[in-house]
mmCIF file of C-alpha atoms in Angstrom:
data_model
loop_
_atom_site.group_PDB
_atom_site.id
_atom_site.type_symbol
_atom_site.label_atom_id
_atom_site.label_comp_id
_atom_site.label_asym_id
_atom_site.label_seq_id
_atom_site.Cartn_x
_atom_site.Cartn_y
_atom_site.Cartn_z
ATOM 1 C CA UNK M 1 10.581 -14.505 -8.204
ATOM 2 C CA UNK M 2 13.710 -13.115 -8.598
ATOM 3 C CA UNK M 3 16.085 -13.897 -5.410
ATOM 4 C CA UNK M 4 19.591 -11.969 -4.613
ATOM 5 C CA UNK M 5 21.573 -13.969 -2.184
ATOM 6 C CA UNK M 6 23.625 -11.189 -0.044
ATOM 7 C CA UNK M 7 26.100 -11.358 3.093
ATOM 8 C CA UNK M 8 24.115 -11.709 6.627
ATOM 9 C CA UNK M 9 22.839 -8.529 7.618
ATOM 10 C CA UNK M 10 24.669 -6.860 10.316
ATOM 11 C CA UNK M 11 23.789 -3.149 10.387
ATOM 12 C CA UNK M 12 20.148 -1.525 10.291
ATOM 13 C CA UNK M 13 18.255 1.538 11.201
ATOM 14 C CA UNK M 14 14.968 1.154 12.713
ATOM 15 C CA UNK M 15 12.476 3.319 11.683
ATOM 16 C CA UNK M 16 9.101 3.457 14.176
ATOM 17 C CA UNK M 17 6.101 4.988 14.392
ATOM 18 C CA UNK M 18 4.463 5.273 17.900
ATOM 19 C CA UNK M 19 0.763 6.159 16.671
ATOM 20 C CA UNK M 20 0.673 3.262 13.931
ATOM 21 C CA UNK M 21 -1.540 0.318 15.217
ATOM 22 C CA UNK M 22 -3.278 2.173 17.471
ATOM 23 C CA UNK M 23 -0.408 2.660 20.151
ATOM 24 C CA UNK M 24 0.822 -1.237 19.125
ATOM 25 C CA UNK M 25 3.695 0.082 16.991
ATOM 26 C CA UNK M 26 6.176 1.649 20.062
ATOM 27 C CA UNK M 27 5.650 -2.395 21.633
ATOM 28 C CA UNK M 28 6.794 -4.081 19.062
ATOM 29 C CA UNK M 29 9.694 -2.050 17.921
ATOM 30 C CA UNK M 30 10.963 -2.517 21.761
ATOM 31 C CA UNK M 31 10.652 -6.038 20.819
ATOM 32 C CA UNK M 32 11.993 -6.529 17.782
ATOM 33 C CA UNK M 33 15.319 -4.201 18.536
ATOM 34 C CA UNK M 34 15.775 -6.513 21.492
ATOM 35 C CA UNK M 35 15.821 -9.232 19.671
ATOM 36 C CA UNK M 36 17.945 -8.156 16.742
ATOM 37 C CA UNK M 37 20.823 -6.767 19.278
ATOM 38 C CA UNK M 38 20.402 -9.944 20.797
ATOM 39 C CA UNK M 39 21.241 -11.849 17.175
ATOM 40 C CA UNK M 40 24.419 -9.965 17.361
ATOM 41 C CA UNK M 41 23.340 -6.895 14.889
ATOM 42 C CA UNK M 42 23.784 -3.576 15.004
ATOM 43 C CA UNK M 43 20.712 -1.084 15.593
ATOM 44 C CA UNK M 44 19.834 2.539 15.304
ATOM 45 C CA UNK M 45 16.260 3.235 15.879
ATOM 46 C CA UNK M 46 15.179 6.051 14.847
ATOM 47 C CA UNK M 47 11.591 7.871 15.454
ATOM 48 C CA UNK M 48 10.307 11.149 13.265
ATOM 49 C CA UNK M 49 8.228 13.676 14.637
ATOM 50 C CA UNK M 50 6.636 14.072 11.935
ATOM 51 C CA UNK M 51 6.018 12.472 8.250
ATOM 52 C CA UNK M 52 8.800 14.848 6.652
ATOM 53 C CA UNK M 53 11.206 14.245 9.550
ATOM 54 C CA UNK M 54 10.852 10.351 9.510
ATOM 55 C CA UNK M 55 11.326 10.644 5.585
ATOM 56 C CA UNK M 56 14.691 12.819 6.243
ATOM 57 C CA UNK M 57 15.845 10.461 8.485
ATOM 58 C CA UNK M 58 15.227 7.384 6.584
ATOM 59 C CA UNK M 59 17.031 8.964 3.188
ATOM 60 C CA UNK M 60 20.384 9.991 5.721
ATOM 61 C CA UNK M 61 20.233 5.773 6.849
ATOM 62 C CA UNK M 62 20.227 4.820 3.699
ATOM 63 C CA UNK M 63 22.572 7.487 2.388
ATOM 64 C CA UNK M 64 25.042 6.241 5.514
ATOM 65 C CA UNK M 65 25.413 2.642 4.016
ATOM 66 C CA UNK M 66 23.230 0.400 6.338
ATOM 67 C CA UNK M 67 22.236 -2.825 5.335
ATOM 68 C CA UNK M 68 18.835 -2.592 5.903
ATOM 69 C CA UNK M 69 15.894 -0.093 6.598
ATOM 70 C CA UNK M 70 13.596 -1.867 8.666
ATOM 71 C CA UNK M 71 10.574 0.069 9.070
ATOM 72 C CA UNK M 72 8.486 -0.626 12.501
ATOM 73 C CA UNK M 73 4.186 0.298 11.367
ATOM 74 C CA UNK M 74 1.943 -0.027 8.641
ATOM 75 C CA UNK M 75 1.731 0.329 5.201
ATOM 76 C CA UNK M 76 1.680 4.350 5.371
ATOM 77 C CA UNK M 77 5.126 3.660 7.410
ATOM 78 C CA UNK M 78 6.797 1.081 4.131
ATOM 79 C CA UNK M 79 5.076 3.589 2.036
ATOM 80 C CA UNK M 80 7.330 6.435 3.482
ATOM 81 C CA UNK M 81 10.225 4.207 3.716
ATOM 82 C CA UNK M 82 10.001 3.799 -0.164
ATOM 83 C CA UNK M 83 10.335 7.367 -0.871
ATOM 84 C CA UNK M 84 14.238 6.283 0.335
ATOM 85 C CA UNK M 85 14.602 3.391 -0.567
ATOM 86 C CA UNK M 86 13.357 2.837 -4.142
ATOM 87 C CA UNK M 87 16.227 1.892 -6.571
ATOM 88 C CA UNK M 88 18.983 2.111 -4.185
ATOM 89 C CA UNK M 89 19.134 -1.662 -3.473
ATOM 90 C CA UNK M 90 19.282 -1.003 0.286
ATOM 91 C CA UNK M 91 17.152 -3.964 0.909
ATOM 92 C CA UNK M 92 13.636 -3.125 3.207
ATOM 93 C CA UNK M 93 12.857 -5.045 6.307
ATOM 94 C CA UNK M 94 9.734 -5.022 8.034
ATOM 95 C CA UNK M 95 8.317 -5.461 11.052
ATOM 96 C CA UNK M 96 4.225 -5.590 10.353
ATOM 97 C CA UNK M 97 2.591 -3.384 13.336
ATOM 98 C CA UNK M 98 -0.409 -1.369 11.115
ATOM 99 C CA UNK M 99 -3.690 -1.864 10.872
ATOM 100 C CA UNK M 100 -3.966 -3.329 7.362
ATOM 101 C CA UNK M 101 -0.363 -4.761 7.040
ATOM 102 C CA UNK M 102 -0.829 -5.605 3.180
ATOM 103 C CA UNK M 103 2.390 -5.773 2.150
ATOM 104 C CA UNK M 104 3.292 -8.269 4.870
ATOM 105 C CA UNK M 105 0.336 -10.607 3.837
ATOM 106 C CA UNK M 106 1.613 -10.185 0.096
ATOM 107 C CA UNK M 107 5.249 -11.582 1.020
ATOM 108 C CA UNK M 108 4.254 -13.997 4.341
ATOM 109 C CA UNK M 109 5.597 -11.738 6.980
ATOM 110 C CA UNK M 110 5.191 -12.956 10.670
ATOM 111 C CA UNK M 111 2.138 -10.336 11.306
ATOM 112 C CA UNK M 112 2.004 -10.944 15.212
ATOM 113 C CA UNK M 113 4.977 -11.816 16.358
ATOM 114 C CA UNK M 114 7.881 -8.902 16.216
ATOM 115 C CA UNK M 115 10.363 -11.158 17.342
ATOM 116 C CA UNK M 116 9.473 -13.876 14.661
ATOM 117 C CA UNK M 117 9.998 -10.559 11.804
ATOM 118 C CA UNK M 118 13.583 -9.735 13.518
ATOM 119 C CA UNK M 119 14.524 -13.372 12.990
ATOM 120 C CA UNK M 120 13.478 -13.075 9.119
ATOM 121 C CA UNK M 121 15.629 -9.409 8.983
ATOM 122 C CA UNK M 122 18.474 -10.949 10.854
ATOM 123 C CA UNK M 123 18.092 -13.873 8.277
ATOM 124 C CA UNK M 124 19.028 -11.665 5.483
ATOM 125 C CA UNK M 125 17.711 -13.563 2.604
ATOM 126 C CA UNK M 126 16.207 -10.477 0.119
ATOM 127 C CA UNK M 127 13.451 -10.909 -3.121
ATOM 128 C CA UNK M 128 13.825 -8.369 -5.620
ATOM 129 C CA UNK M 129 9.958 -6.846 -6.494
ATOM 130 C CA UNK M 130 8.539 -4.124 -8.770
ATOM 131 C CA UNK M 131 7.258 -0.793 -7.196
ATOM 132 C CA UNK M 132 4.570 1.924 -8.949
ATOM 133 C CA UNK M 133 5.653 5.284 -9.358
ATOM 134 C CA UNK M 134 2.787 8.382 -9.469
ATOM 135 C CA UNK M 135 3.304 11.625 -11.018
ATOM 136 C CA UNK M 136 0.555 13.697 -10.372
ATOM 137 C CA UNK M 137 -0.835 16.767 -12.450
ATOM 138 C CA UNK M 138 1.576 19.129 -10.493
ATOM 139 C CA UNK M 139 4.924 17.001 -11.209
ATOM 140 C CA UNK M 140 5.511 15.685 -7.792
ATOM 141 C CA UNK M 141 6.193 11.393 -7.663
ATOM 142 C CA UNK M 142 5.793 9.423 -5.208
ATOM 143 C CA UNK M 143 6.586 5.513 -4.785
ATOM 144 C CA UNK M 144 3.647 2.646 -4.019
ATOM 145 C CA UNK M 145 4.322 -0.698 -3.026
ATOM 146 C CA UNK M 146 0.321 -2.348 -2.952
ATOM 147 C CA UNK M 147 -2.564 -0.715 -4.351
ATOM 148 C CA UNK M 148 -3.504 2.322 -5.793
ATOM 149 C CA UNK M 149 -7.132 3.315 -4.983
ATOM 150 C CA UNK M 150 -9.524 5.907 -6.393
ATOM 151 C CA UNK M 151 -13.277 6.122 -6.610
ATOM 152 C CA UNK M 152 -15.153 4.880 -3.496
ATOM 153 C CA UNK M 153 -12.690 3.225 -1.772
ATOM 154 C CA UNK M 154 -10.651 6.904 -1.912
ATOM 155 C CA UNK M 155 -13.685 9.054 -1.021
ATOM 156 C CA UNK M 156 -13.907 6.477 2.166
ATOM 157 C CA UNK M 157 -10.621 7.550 3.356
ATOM 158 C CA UNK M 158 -11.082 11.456 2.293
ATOM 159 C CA UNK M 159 -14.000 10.823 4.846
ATOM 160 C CA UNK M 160 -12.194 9.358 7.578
ATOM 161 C CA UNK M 161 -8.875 11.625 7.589
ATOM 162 C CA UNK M 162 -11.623 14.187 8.374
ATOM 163 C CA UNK M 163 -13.151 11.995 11.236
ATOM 164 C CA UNK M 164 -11.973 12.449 14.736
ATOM 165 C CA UNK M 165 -13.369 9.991 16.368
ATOM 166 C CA UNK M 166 -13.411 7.297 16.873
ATOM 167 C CA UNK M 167 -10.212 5.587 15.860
ATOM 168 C CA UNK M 168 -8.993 2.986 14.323
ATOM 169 C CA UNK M 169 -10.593 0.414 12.152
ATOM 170 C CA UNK M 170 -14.271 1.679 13.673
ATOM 171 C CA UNK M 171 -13.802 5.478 12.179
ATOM 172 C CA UNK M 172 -13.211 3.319 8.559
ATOM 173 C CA UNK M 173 -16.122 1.526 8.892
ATOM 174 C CA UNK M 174 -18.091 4.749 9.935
ATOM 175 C CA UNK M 175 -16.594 6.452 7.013
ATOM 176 C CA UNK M 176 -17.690 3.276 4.779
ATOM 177 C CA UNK M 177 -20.939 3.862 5.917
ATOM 178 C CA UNK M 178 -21.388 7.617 5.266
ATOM 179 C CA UNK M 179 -20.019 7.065 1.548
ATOM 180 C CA UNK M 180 -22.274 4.391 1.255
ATOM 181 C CA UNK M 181 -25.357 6.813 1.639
ATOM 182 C CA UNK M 182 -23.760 9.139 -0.769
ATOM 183 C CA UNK M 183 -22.782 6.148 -3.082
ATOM 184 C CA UNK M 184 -23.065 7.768 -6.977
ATOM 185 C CA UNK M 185 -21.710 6.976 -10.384
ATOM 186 C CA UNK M 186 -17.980 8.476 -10.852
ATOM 187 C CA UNK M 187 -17.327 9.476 -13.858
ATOM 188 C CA UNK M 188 -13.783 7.810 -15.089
ATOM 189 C CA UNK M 189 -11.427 8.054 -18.145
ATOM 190 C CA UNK M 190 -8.681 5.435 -17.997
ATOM 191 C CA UNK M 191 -5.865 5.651 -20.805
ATOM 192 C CA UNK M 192 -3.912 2.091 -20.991
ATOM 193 C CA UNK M 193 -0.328 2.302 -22.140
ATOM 194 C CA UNK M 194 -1.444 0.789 -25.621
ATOM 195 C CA UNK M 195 -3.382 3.881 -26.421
ATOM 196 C CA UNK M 196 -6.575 1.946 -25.170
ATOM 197 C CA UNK M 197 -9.255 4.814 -23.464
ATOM 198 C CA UNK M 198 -12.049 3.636 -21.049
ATOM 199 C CA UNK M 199 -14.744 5.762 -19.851
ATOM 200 C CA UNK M 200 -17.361 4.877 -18.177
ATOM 201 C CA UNK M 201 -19.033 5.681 -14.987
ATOM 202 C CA UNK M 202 -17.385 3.659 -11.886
ATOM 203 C CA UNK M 203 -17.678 2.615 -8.260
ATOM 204 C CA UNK M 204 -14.119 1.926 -8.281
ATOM 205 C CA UNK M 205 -10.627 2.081 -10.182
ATOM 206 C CA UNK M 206 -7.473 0.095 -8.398
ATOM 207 C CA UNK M 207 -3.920 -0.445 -9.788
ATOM 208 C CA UNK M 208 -2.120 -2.935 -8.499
ATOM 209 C CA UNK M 209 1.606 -4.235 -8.178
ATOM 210 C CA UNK M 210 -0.022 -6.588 -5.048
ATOM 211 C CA UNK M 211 -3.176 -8.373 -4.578
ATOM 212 C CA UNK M 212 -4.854 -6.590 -1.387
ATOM 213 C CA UNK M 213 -5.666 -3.453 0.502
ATOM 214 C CA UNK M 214 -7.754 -2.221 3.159
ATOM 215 C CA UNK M 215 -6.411 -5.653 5.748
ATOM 216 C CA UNK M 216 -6.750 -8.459 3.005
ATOM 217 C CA UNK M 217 -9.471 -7.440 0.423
ATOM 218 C CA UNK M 218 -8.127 -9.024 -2.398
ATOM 219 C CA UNK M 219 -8.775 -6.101 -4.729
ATOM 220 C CA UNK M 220 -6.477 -7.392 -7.692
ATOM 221 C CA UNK M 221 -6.183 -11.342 -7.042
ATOM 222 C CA UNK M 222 -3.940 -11.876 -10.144
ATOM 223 C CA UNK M 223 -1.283 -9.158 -9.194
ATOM 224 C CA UNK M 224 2.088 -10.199 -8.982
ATOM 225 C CA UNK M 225 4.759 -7.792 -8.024
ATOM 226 C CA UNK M 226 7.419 -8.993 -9.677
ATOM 227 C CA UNK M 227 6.454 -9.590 -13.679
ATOM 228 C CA UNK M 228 7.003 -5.991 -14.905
ATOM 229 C CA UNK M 229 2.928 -4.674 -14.635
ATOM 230 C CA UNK M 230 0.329 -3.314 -13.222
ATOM 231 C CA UNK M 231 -3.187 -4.887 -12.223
ATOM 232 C CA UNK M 232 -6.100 -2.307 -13.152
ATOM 233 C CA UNK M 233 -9.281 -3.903 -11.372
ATOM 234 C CA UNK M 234 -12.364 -1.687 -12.819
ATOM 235 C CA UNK M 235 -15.776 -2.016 -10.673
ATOM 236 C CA UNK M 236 -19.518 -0.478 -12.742
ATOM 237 C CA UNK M 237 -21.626 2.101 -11.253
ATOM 238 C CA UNK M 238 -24.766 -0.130 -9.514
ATOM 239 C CA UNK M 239 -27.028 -0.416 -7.543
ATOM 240 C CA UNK M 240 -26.618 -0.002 -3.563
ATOM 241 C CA UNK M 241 -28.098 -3.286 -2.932
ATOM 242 C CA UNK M 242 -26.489 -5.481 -5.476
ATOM 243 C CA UNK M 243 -22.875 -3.324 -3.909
ATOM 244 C CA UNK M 244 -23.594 -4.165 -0.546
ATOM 245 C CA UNK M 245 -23.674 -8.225 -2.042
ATOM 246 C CA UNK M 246 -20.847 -7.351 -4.040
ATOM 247 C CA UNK M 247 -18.410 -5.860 -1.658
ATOM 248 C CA UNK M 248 -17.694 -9.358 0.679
ATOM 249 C CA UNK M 249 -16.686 -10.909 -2.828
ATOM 250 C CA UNK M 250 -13.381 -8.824 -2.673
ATOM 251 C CA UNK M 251 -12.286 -10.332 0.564
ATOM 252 C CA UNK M 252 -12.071 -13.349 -1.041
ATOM 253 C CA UNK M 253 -10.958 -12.143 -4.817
ATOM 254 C CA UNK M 254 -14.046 -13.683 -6.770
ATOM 255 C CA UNK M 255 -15.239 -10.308 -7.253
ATOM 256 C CA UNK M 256 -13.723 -10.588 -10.769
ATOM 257 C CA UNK M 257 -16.109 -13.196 -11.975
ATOM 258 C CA UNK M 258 -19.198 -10.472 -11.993
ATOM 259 C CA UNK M 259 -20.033 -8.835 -14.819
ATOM 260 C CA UNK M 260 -19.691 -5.469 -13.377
ATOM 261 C CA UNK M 261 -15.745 -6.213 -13.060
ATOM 262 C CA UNK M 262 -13.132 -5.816 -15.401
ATOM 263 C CA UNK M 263 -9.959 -6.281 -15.173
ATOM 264 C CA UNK M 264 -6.745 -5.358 -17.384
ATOM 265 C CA UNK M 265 -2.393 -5.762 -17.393
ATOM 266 C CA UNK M 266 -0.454 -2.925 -18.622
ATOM 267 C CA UNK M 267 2.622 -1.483 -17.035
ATOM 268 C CA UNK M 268 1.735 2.030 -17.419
ATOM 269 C CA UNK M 269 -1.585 4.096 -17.309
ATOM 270 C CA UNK M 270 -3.309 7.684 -16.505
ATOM 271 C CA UNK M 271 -6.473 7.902 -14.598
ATOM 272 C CA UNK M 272 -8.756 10.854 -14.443
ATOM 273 C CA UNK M 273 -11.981 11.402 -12.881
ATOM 274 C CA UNK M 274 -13.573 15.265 -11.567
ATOM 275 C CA UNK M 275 -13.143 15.754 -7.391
ATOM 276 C CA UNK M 276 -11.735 12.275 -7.169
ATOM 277 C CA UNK M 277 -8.306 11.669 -5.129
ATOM 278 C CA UNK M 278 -5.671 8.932 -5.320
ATOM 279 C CA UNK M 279 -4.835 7.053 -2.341
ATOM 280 C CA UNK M 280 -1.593 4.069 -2.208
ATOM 281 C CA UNK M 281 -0.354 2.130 0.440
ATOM 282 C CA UNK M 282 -3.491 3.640 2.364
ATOM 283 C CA UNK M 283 -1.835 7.154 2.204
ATOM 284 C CA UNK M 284 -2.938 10.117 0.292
ATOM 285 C CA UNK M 285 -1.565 10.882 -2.725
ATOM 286 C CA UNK M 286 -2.983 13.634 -5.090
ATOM 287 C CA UNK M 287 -5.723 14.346 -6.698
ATOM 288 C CA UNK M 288 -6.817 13.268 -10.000
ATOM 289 C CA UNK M 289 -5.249 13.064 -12.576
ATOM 290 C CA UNK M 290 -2.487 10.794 -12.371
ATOM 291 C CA UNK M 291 0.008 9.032 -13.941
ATOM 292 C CA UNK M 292 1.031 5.490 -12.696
ATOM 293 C CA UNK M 293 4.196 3.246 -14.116
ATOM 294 C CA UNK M 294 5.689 0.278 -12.894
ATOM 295 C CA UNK M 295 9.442 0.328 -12.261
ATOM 296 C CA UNK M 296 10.664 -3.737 -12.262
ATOM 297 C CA UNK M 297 13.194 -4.605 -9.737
ATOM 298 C CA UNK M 298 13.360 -1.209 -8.063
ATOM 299 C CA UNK M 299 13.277 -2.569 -4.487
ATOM 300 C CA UNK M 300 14.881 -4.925 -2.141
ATOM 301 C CA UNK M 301 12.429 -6.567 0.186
ATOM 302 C CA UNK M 302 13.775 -8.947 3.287
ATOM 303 C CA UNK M 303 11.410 -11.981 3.208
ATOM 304 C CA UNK M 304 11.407 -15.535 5.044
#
């Protein structure tokens, strides 16, 4: 772990999303602003209309020389806030109100208590971690601070971003089960930065620079986000039956000890597989192919 000791924070922009959480996100950013102004910082919240907007206004905070981005959501909301924050050491502070909230498990975040968060922002102590960067086929990046998913884990969300209804974590599990009908070998092609090619037919490919996605499935258990690589967690085409055994081993990460699991380290790799997209952070991303490299120490993270 690499530490950076810094003056006390004093000045941050709030960045919120009403919708993340199901409605619980607009709450606890009330909350936690109280409670910052009321440690004696300063506070501009701020709330996008839209991705693009919230994006725009997060890169002109950061641009303006707070001392902190503190982003009020999920992981889709830190995943935006990376897009301005990533190698500008304008540390990230978060206060967990998502569904998932992987990146707050990863570095022991209060999850449930916004005022408990503000006290750890306020607190100002900051851990320098690694980040992925994508380039997809077209040339456009974008930053990841968990897990990169493709396969059936990406085909699950495909399915639910075309749900409407219902919502929340039930139109996932709907979506889970759909895929799960449809479940078929995925043809994959993995190129490791030592020249190493895998192909094989998958269920699954995940890179990760943390251990979990999807609300705690530890998906890459080794994963540690700040020793300079990536976490490639490989799952076999099998059976439905032996997958529907399989898939409560990720929650608790001893899904590497089947044979149908592999597992590799590298800090850079490309991924391609036909009609299959790439989802990080629980956003979408781009289609495959991709390209995915680990950048060490490109962000500043607020942590207890």
């Amino acid at each position: 772990m690499s530490n950076d000791p810094r003056p006390a924070v004093r000045r941050v922009a709030v960045l919120g999303n009403p919708a993340a959480g199901a409605g619980h996100a607009a709450p606890a950013a009330h909350r936690a602003v109280a409670r910052l102004r009321a440690l004696g910082l300063q506070v501009d919240p701020h709330t996008g209309r839209d991705p693009e907007d919230a994006l725009r206004l997060a890169r002109e905070a950061v641009a303006d020389g707070v001392d902190a981005l503190v982003t009020v959501g999920g992981d889709g909301m830190i995943n935006l806030a990376l897009q301005a924050l990533a190698g500008t050491g304008v540390p990230l502070g978060v206060i967990p109100a998502g569904t998932g909230n992987d990146h707050a498990r990863e570095y022991g975040l209060p999850r449930d208590n916004p005022e408990a968060a503000a006290d750890v922002i306020a607190a100002g102590r900051v851990r320098t971690v690694d980040l992925g960067r994508i380039t997809a086929a077209d040339g456009t990046t974008r930053w990841f601070g968990s897990v990169l998913a493709t396969g059936f884990d990406s085909l699950v969300s495909d399915r639910a971003n075309r749900l409407r209804w219902p919502r929340g974590r039930m139109r996932y599990n709907l979506a889970i089960l759909a895929e799960f009908a449809n479940l078929r070998p995925l043809p994959f092609r993995v190129t490791l930065a030592d020249g190493t090619v895998i192909e094989r037919d998958l269920t699954l490919a995940a890179v990760g620079n943390t251990r979990s996605y999807g609300g705690g499935m530890l998906i890459c258990p080794g994963a540690l986000p700040d020793d300079g690589q990536l976490d490639l967690t490989l799952v076999a085409a099998m059976p439905r039956l032996r997958i529907a055994r399989f898939f409560p081993t990720i929650f608790k990460g001893t899904h590497t000890r089947h044979p149908e699991v592999t597992t590799h380290r590298t800090p850079s790799l490309r991924i391609e597989s036909p009609a299959i997209t790439a989802y990080a952070d629980g956003e979408f991303i781009a289609p495959l192919p991709v390209e995915v490299t680990v950048t060490p120490g490109a962000l500043h993270l607020l942590v207890p």
